[in-house]
mmCIF file of C-alpha atoms in Angstrom:
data_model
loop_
_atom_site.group_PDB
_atom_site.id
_atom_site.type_symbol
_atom_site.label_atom_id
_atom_site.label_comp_id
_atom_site.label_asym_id
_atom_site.label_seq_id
_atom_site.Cartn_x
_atom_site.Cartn_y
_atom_site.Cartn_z
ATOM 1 C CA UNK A 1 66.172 75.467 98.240
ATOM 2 C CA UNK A 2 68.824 74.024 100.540
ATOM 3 C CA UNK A 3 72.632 74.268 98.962
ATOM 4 C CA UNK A 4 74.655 70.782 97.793
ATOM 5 C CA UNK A 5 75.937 69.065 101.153
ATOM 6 C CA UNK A 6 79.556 69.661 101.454
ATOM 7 C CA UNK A 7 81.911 66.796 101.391
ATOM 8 C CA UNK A 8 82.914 65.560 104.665
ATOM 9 C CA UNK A 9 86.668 65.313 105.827
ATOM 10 C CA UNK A 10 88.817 64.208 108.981
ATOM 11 C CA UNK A 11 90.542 67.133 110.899
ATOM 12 C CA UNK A 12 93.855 65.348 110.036
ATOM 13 C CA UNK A 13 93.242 66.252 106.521
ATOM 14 C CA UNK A 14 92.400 70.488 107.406
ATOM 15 C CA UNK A 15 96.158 70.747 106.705
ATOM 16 C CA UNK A 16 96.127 69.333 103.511
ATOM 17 C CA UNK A 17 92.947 70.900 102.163
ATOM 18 C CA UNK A 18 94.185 74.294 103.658
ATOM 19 C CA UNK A 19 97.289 73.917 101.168
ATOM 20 C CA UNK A 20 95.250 73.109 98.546
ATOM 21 C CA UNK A 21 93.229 76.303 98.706
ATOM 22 C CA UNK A 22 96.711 78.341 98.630
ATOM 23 C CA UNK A 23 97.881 76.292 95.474
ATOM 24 C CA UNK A 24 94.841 77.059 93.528
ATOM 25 C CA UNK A 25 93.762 80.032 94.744
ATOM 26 C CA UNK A 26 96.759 82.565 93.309
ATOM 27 C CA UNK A 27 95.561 85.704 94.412
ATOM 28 C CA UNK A 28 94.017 86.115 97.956
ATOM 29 C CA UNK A 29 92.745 89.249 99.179
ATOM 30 C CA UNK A 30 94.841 91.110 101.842
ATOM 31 C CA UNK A 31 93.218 93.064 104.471
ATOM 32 C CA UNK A 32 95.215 95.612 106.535
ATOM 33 C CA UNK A 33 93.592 98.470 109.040
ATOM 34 C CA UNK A 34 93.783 102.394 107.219
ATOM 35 C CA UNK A 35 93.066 103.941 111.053
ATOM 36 C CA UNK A 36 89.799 102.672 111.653
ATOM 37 C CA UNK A 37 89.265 101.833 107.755
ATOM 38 C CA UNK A 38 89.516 98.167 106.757
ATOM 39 C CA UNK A 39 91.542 97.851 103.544
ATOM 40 C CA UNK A 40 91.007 95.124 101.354
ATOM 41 C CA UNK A 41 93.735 94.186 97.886
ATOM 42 C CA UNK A 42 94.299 90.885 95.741
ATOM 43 C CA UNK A 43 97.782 90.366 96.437
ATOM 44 C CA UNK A 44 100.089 87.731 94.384
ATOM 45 C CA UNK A 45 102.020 86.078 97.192
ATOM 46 C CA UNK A 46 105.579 85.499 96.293
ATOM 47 C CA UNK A 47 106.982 82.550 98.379
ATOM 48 C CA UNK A 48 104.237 80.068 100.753
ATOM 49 C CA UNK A 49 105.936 77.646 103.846
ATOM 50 C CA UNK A 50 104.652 74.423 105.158
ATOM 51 C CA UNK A 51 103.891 76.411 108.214
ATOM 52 C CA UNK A 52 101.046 78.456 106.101
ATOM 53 C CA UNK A 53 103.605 81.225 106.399
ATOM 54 C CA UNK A 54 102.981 83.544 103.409
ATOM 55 C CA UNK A 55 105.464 86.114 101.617
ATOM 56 C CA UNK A 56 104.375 88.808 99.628
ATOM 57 C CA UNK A 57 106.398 91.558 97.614
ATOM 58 C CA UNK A 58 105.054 95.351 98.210
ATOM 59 C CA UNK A 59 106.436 98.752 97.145
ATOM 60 C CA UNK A 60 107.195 100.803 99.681
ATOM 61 C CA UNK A 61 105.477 103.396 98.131
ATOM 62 C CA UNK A 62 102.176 101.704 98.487
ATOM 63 C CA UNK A 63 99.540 102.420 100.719
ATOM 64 C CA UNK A 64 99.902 99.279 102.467
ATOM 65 C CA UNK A 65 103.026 99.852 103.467
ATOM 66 C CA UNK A 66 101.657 102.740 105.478
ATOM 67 C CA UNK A 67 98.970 100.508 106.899
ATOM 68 C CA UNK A 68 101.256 97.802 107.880
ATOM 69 C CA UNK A 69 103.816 100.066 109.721
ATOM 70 C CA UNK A 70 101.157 101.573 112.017
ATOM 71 C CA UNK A 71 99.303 98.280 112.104
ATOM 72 C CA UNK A 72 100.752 94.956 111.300
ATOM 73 C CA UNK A 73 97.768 92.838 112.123
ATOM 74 C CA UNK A 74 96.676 91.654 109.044
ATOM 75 C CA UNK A 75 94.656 88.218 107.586
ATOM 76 C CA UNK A 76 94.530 86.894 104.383
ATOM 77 C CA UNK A 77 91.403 85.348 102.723
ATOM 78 C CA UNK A 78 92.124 82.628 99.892
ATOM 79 C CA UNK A 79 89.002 81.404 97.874
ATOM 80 C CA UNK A 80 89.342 78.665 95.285
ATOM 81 C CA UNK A 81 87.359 78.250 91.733
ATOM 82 C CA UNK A 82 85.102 75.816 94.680
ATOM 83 C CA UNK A 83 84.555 78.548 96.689
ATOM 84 C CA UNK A 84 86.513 77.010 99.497
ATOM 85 C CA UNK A 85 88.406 79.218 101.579
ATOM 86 C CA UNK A 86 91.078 79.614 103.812
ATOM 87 C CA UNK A 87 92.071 82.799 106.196
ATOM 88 C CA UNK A 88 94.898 83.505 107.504
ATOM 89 C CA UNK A 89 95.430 85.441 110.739
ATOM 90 C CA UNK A 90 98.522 86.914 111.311
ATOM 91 C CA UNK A 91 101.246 89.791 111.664
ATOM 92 C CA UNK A 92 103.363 91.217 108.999
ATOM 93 C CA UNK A 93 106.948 91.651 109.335
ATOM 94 C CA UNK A 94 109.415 93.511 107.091
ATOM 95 C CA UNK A 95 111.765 90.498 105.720
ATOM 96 C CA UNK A 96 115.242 90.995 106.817
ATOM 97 C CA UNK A 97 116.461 87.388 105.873
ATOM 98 C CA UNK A 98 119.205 87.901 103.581
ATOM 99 C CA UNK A 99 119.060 84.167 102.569
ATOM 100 C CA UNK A 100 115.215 84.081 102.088
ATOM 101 C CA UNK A 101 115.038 87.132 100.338
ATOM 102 C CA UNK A 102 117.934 85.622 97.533
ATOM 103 C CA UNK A 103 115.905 82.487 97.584
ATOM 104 C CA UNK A 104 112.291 84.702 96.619
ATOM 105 C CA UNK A 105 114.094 86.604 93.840
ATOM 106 C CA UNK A 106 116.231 84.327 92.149
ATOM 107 C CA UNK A 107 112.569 82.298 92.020
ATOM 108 C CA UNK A 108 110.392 85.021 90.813
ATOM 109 C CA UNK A 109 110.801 86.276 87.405
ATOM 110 C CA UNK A 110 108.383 88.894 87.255
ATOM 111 C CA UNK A 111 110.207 90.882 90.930
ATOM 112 C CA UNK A 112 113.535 90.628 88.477
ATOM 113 C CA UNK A 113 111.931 91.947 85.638
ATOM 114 C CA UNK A 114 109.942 94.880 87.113
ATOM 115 C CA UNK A 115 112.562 96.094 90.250
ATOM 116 C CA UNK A 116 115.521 95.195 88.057
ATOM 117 C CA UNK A 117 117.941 94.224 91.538
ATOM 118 C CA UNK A 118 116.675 92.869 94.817
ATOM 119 C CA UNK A 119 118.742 95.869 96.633
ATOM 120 C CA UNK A 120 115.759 98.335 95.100
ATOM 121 C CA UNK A 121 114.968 100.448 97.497
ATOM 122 C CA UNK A 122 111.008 100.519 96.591
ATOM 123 C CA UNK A 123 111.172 96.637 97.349
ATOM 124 C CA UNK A 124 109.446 95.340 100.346
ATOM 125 C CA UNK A 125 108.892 91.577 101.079
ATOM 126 C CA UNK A 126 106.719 90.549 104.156
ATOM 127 C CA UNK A 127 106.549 87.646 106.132
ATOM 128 C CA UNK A 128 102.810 86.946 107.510
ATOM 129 C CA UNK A 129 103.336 84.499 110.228
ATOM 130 C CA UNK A 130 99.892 82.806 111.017
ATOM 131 C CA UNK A 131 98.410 83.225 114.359
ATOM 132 C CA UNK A 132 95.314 81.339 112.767
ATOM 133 C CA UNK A 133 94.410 79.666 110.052
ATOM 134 C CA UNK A 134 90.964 78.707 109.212
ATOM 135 C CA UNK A 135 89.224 76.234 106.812
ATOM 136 C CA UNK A 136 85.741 76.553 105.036
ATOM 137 C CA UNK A 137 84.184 73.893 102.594
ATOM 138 C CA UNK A 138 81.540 75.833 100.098
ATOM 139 C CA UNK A 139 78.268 75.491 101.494
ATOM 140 C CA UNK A 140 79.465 74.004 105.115
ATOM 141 C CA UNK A 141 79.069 77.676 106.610
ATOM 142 C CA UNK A 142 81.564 76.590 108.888
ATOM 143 C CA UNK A 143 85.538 77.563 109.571
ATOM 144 C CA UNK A 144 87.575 74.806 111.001
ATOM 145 C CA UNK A 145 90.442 76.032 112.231
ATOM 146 C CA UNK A 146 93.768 73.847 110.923
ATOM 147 C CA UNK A 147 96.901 72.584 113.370
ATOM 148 C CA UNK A 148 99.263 74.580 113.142
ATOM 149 C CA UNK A 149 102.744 73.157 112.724
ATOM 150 C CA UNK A 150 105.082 73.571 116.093
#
């Protein structure tokens, strides 16, 4: 029994529907490299750029932390309740912005009310900047990768 036909869209619109994905989708599945072990977590990102640039809080005492410092290749994988989907190719970078970082915690109750002061030391925020990003309708079997924003 063949699937329902996927809805067609313009490559000028892969930018939108990409966003869309991230909006609904709240908690995408991070995938870092354990040696030669893929690694696979939900992860709640805290702060999401126009440029599909995505920020998420860590502990340093995490084992992704680990991961990421040996390997900072990483991709995230966003699925909505339509089973579209949108991955994210990129590298992982310890934030050192001072003004970004203020900006992430005076917006995110929950980092206030579990690490009490941004300047705890188990806090880690990284920046994945997107190498790739890549757009799948349910049932189109098909990524389309989305413009990037110079």
């Amino acid at each position: 029994m063949p699937g329902p036909a996927p809805q067609p869209f313009t490559a000028e619109e892969l930018p939108a529907l990409a966003r869309g994905v991230i909006q609904r989708a709240k908690f995408p599945q991070l995938a870092t490299m354990d040696g030669d072990q893929p690694r696979v977590r939900p992860v709640s990102p805290v702060r999401v750029d126009d440029d599909f640039t995505i920020y998420v809080a860590n502990l340093r005492s995490y084992g992704k932390t680990r991961e990421i410092a040996a390997n900072p290749k990483v991709e995230l994988n966003y699925l909505d309740d339509a089973h579209d989907q949108v991955r994210i190719t990129g590298t992982a970078e310890v934030l050192t912005d001072a003004q970004i970082l203020r900006e992430i915690w005076e917006s995110n109750p929950l980092l206030r009310r579990y690490l009490g002061s941004p300047d705890n030391p188990e806090l880690i925020i990284y920046r994945i900047r997107p190498a790739r990003v890549r757009f799948m309708r349910e049932w189109a079997l098909e990524y389309h990768d989305v413009p990037l924003p110079r």
